[in-house]
Short mmCIF file of C-alpha atoms in Angstrom, two decimals:
data_model
loop_
_atom_site.label_atom_id
_atom_site.label_comp_id
_atom_site.label_asym_id
_atom_site.label_seq_id
_atom_site.Cartn_x
_atom_site.Cartn_y
_atom_site.Cartn_z
CA MET A 229 0.00 0.00 0.00
CA ARG A 230 1.31 3.43 -0.91
CA ASP A 231 2.86 5.30 2.03
CA ALA A 232 1.85 2.45 4.34
CA ALA A 233 4.79 3.05 6.67
CA SER A 234 3.80 6.68 7.30
CA ARG A 235 0.25 5.73 8.26
CA GLY A 236 1.31 3.90 11.40
CA PRO A 237 0.48 0.38 12.61
CA ILE A 238 -2.95 -1.08 11.96
CA PRO A 239 -4.63 -2.42 15.13
CA THR A 240 -5.74 -6.04 15.05
CA PRO A 241 -8.38 -7.75 17.21
CA SER A 242 -7.41 -10.32 19.80
CA VAL A 243 -10.10 -12.68 18.46
CA LEU A 244 -11.27 -12.71 14.85
CA ASP A 245 -14.87 -13.58 15.66
CA GLY A 246 -18.08 -13.49 13.66
CA ALA A 247 -18.36 -9.72 13.95
CA PHE A 248 -15.65 -9.42 11.29
CA GLU A 249 -16.23 -10.29 7.64
CA GLU A 250 -12.82 -12.03 7.65
CA HIS A 251 -14.32 -14.64 9.95
CA ARG A 252 -16.09 -16.02 6.87
CA VAL A 253 -12.67 -16.55 5.30
CA LEU A 254 -11.67 -18.76 8.24
CA VAL A 255 -14.90 -20.76 8.07
CA GLU A 256 -15.45 -21.01 4.32
CA HIS A 257 -11.81 -20.96 3.14
CA ALA A 258 -12.87 -18.54 0.43
CA PRO A 259 -12.25 -14.84 -0.34
CA VAL A 260 -14.63 -12.08 0.70
CA VAL A 261 -15.11 -8.44 -0.21
CA VAL A 262 -15.34 -6.26 2.89
CA GLY A 263 -17.45 -3.17 2.24
CA PRO A 264 -17.72 0.14 4.07
CA GLY A 265 -21.02 -0.88 5.64
CA CYS A 266 -19.55 -3.68 7.77
CA ALA A 267 -19.99 -3.24 11.52
CA ARG A 268 -16.39 -4.11 12.40
CA ARG A 269 -13.42 -3.90 10.06
CA LEU A 270 -10.07 -5.58 10.43
CA LEU A 271 -8.48 -2.68 8.50
CA PRO A 272 -10.12 0.44 9.99
CA VAL A 273 -8.61 2.99 7.60
CA GLU A 274 -10.56 5.74 5.86
CA TRP A 275 -8.40 5.74 2.73
CA CYS A 276 -9.31 2.08 1.97
CA ARG A 277 -12.95 1.64 2.92
CA SER A 278 -13.54 -1.48 0.81
CA TYR A 279 -11.06 -4.29 0.29
CA VAL A 280 -10.64 -7.98 -0.54
CA ALA A 281 -9.56 -10.53 2.06
CA VAL A 282 -8.36 -13.96 0.88
CA PRO A 283 -6.95 -16.89 2.86
CA VAL A 284 -3.51 -18.43 2.53
CA LEU A 285 -4.10 -22.17 2.93
CA GLY A 286 -1.65 -24.73 4.24
CA ARG A 287 -2.57 -28.39 4.69
CA GLY A 288 -6.23 -27.55 4.50
CA ALA A 289 -6.13 -24.81 7.17
CA VAL A 290 -6.01 -21.02 7.00
CA VAL A 291 -2.49 -19.98 7.99
CA GLY A 292 -2.73 -16.33 6.96
CA LEU A 293 -4.78 -13.60 5.33
CA ILE A 294 -3.99 -11.30 2.41
CA HIS A 295 -5.75 -7.95 2.16
CA ALA A 296 -5.81 -5.68 -0.88
CA GLY A 297 -7.72 -2.56 -1.73
CA PHE A 298 -7.57 0.69 -3.67
CA ASP A 299 -6.17 3.97 -2.42
CA ASP A 300 -9.35 5.54 -3.78
CA ALA A 301 -11.77 5.36 -0.84
CA GLY A 302 -14.76 5.40 -3.18
CA ARG A 303 -13.68 2.45 -5.33
CA ARG A 304 -15.05 -0.97 -4.40
CA PRO A 305 -13.20 -4.13 -5.51
CA SER A 306 -15.00 -6.20 -8.13
CA ALA A 307 -15.51 -9.95 -8.39
CA LEU A 308 -12.58 -10.02 -10.84
CA ASP A 309 -10.32 -8.30 -8.30
CA ARG A 310 -11.34 -10.92 -5.76
CA GLU A 311 -10.56 -13.81 -8.11
CA VAL A 312 -7.19 -12.31 -9.12
CA LEU A 313 -6.10 -12.02 -5.49
CA TRP A 314 -7.43 -15.54 -4.79
CA THR A 315 -5.31 -16.88 -7.65
CA PHE A 316 -2.27 -15.04 -6.28
CA SER A 317 -2.88 -16.55 -2.83
CA GLU A 318 -3.10 -20.08 -4.26
CA ALA A 319 0.23 -19.55 -6.04
CA LEU A 320 1.81 -18.13 -2.88
CA ALA A 321 0.73 -20.99 -0.59
CA PRO A 322 3.42 -23.55 -1.66
CA TYR A 323 6.20 -20.98 -1.18
CA PHE A 324 4.82 -20.06 2.23
CA ALA A 325 4.72 -23.76 3.17
CA SER A 326 8.33 -24.19 2.01
CA ALA A 327 9.43 -21.24 4.12
CA ARG A 328 7.68 -22.68 7.18
CA ALA A 329 9.26 -26.08 6.54
CA GLY A 330 12.69 -24.45 6.27
CA ASP A 331 12.18 -22.65 9.59
CA ALA A 332 11.05 -25.90 11.22
CA LEU A 333 14.07 -27.76 9.83
CA ARG A 334 16.50 -25.13 11.12
CA ASP A 335 14.83 -25.26 14.54
CA LEU A 336 15.01 -29.06 14.54
CA MET A 337 18.69 -29.04 13.61
CA ALA A 338 19.42 -26.56 16.39
CA ARG A 339 17.60 -28.76 18.89
CA VAL A 340 19.37 -31.92 17.70
CA SER A 341 22.75 -30.19 17.96
CA GLN A 342 21.93 -29.04 21.49
CA VAL A 343 20.81 -32.48 22.62
CA ALA A 344 23.77 -34.16 20.92
CA GLY A 345 26.16 -31.75 22.61
CA ASP A 346 24.59 -32.46 26.02
CA LEU A 347 24.78 -36.21 25.58
CA GLY A 348 28.22 -36.18 23.97
CA ARG A 349 27.20 -39.00 21.66
CA PHE A 350 27.11 -37.19 18.33
CA GLY A 351 29.02 -34.41 16.66
CA PRO A 352 27.64 -30.89 16.87
CA ALA A 353 26.93 -30.72 13.14
CA ALA A 354 24.15 -33.26 12.96
CA VAL A 355 23.02 -33.91 9.39
CA PRO A 356 19.31 -34.52 8.84
CA ALA A 357 18.22 -37.62 6.96
CA ALA A 358 17.55 -37.32 3.25
CA PRO A 359 13.88 -36.74 2.38
CA SER A 360 11.78 -39.70 1.32
CA ALA A 361 11.96 -40.46 -2.39
CA VAL A 362 8.17 -40.78 -2.32
CA ALA A 363 7.77 -37.23 -1.01
CA ALA A 364 10.39 -35.93 -3.42
CA ALA A 365 8.42 -37.32 -6.36
CA LEU A 366 5.25 -35.43 -5.41
CA THR A 367 4.28 -31.77 -5.40
CA LEU A 368 3.28 -30.12 -2.12
CA ARG A 369 -0.38 -30.29 -3.14
CA GLU A 370 -0.08 -33.99 -4.01
CA GLN A 371 1.51 -34.62 -0.61
CA GLU A 372 -1.45 -32.90 1.03
CA VAL A 373 -3.86 -35.05 -0.97
CA LEU A 374 -1.95 -38.23 -0.10
CA GLU A 375 -1.98 -37.36 3.60
CA LEU A 376 -5.76 -37.03 3.43
CA MET A 377 -5.97 -40.30 1.51
CA ALA A 378 -3.99 -41.93 4.32
CA ALA A 379 -6.59 -40.55 6.76
CA GLY A 380 -9.30 -42.38 4.82
CA GLN A 381 -10.76 -39.31 3.09
CA THR A 382 -12.78 -39.77 -0.09
CA ASN A 383 -12.27 -37.59 -3.17
CA GLY A 384 -15.26 -35.48 -2.15
CA GLN A 385 -13.95 -35.02 1.38
CA ILE A 386 -10.49 -34.15 0.06
CA ALA A 387 -12.02 -31.57 -2.27
CA ARG A 388 -13.93 -29.91 0.56
CA ARG A 389 -10.92 -29.95 2.87
CA LEU A 390 -8.57 -28.37 0.32
CA VAL A 391 -11.23 -26.09 -1.21
CA ILE A 392 -10.93 -27.58 -4.70
CA THR A 393 -13.39 -29.32 -7.01
CA GLU A 394 -13.95 -33.06 -6.71
CA GLY A 395 -12.69 -33.45 -10.28
CA THR A 396 -9.44 -31.73 -9.34
CA ALA A 397 -9.07 -33.98 -6.30
CA LYS A 398 -9.65 -37.05 -8.51
CA SER A 399 -6.99 -35.82 -10.94
CA HIS A 400 -4.51 -35.39 -8.08
CA VAL A 401 -5.21 -38.94 -6.89
CA LYS A 402 -4.64 -40.35 -10.38
CA ARG A 403 -1.32 -38.49 -10.74
CA ILE A 404 -0.20 -39.71 -7.33
CA MET A 405 -0.97 -43.33 -8.21
CA ARG A 406 0.78 -42.96 -11.55
CA LYS A 407 3.91 -41.43 -10.00
CA LEU A 408 4.07 -44.11 -7.30
CA HIS A 409 3.20 -46.90 -9.75
CA ALA A 410 0.41 -47.89 -7.35
CA ALA A 411 -2.39 -50.15 -8.54
CA ASN A 412 -4.85 -48.66 -6.05
CA ARG A 413 -5.21 -46.09 -3.27
CA ALA A 414 -4.09 -48.58 -0.62
CA GLU A 415 -0.74 -49.16 -2.35
CA ALA A 416 -0.21 -45.41 -2.72
CA VAL A 417 -0.93 -44.86 0.98
CA ALA A 418 1.37 -47.76 1.92
CA ALA A 419 4.19 -46.23 -0.12
CA TRP A 420 3.64 -42.90 1.64
CA ILE A 421 3.48 -44.29 5.19
CA ARG A 422 6.16 -46.99 4.89
CA PRO A 423 8.32 -46.21 1.84
CA GLU A 424 10.97 -48.71 2.95
CA LEU A 425 8.59 -51.68 2.62
CA PRO A 426 7.92 -53.43 -0.73
CA ALA A 427 4.46 -52.85 -2.14
CA ALA A 428 2.07 -55.76 -2.55
CA GLY A 429 2.65 -57.78 -5.70
CA SER A 430 5.95 -56.09 -6.47
CA VAL A 431 9.59 -57.06 -5.93
CA HIS A 432 10.62 -53.40 -5.83
CA SER A 433 10.06 -51.11 -2.89
CA ALA A 434 8.07 -47.93 -3.37
CA ARG A 435 11.28 -45.96 -3.03
CA GLU A 436 12.93 -47.92 -5.86
CA ARG A 437 9.88 -47.59 -8.10
CA VAL A 438 9.62 -43.85 -7.57
CA THR A 439 13.32 -43.41 -8.31
CA ALA A 440 13.01 -45.48 -11.47
CA GLY A 441 9.92 -43.55 -12.53
CA ARG A 442 11.72 -40.22 -12.17
CA ASN A 443 14.66 -41.48 -14.24
#
């Protein structure tokens, strides 16, 4: 936002309850247009009286909000503006997840080094294990879908959880099974949960099959 730094900090509520339009974003996992007539506004600024709020989703949960509006107080965002920001949020989500994973990995390595130093059993520069070949073969979205498959979710339930169409969820499942060379959902889940074990009816482990498929 233009000159945002000079406008000072924007106060935020302690609880984002139903009095705020953004509460719908948390419940519905969908963008909303907040108009000037709303009783309570998360961005109480006169120079942006109407704005779009979209969720940033991670593993089926809202992990952040993106707000955007016009510096013209009289201009209200359109449905197209809402969809453009929603598309941007969907593209941002994998990068946000990667950043969070990187922070978690650095924290884990620091903790391992501390524990190893206290016990005197390992060197201070502990090296984390290599990521699973199964995970490496899948996109972040496909990993999310496979985790929900492992929880017994149907395509329809996966679609609702990740806020996608059932057809998109079905396409993800098919790509996962193709990449893992799985004959059915059970084999795909088995490869995800226990990649070191051979899949049913195959002399190769899931890890070997994924590696061969990528080559």
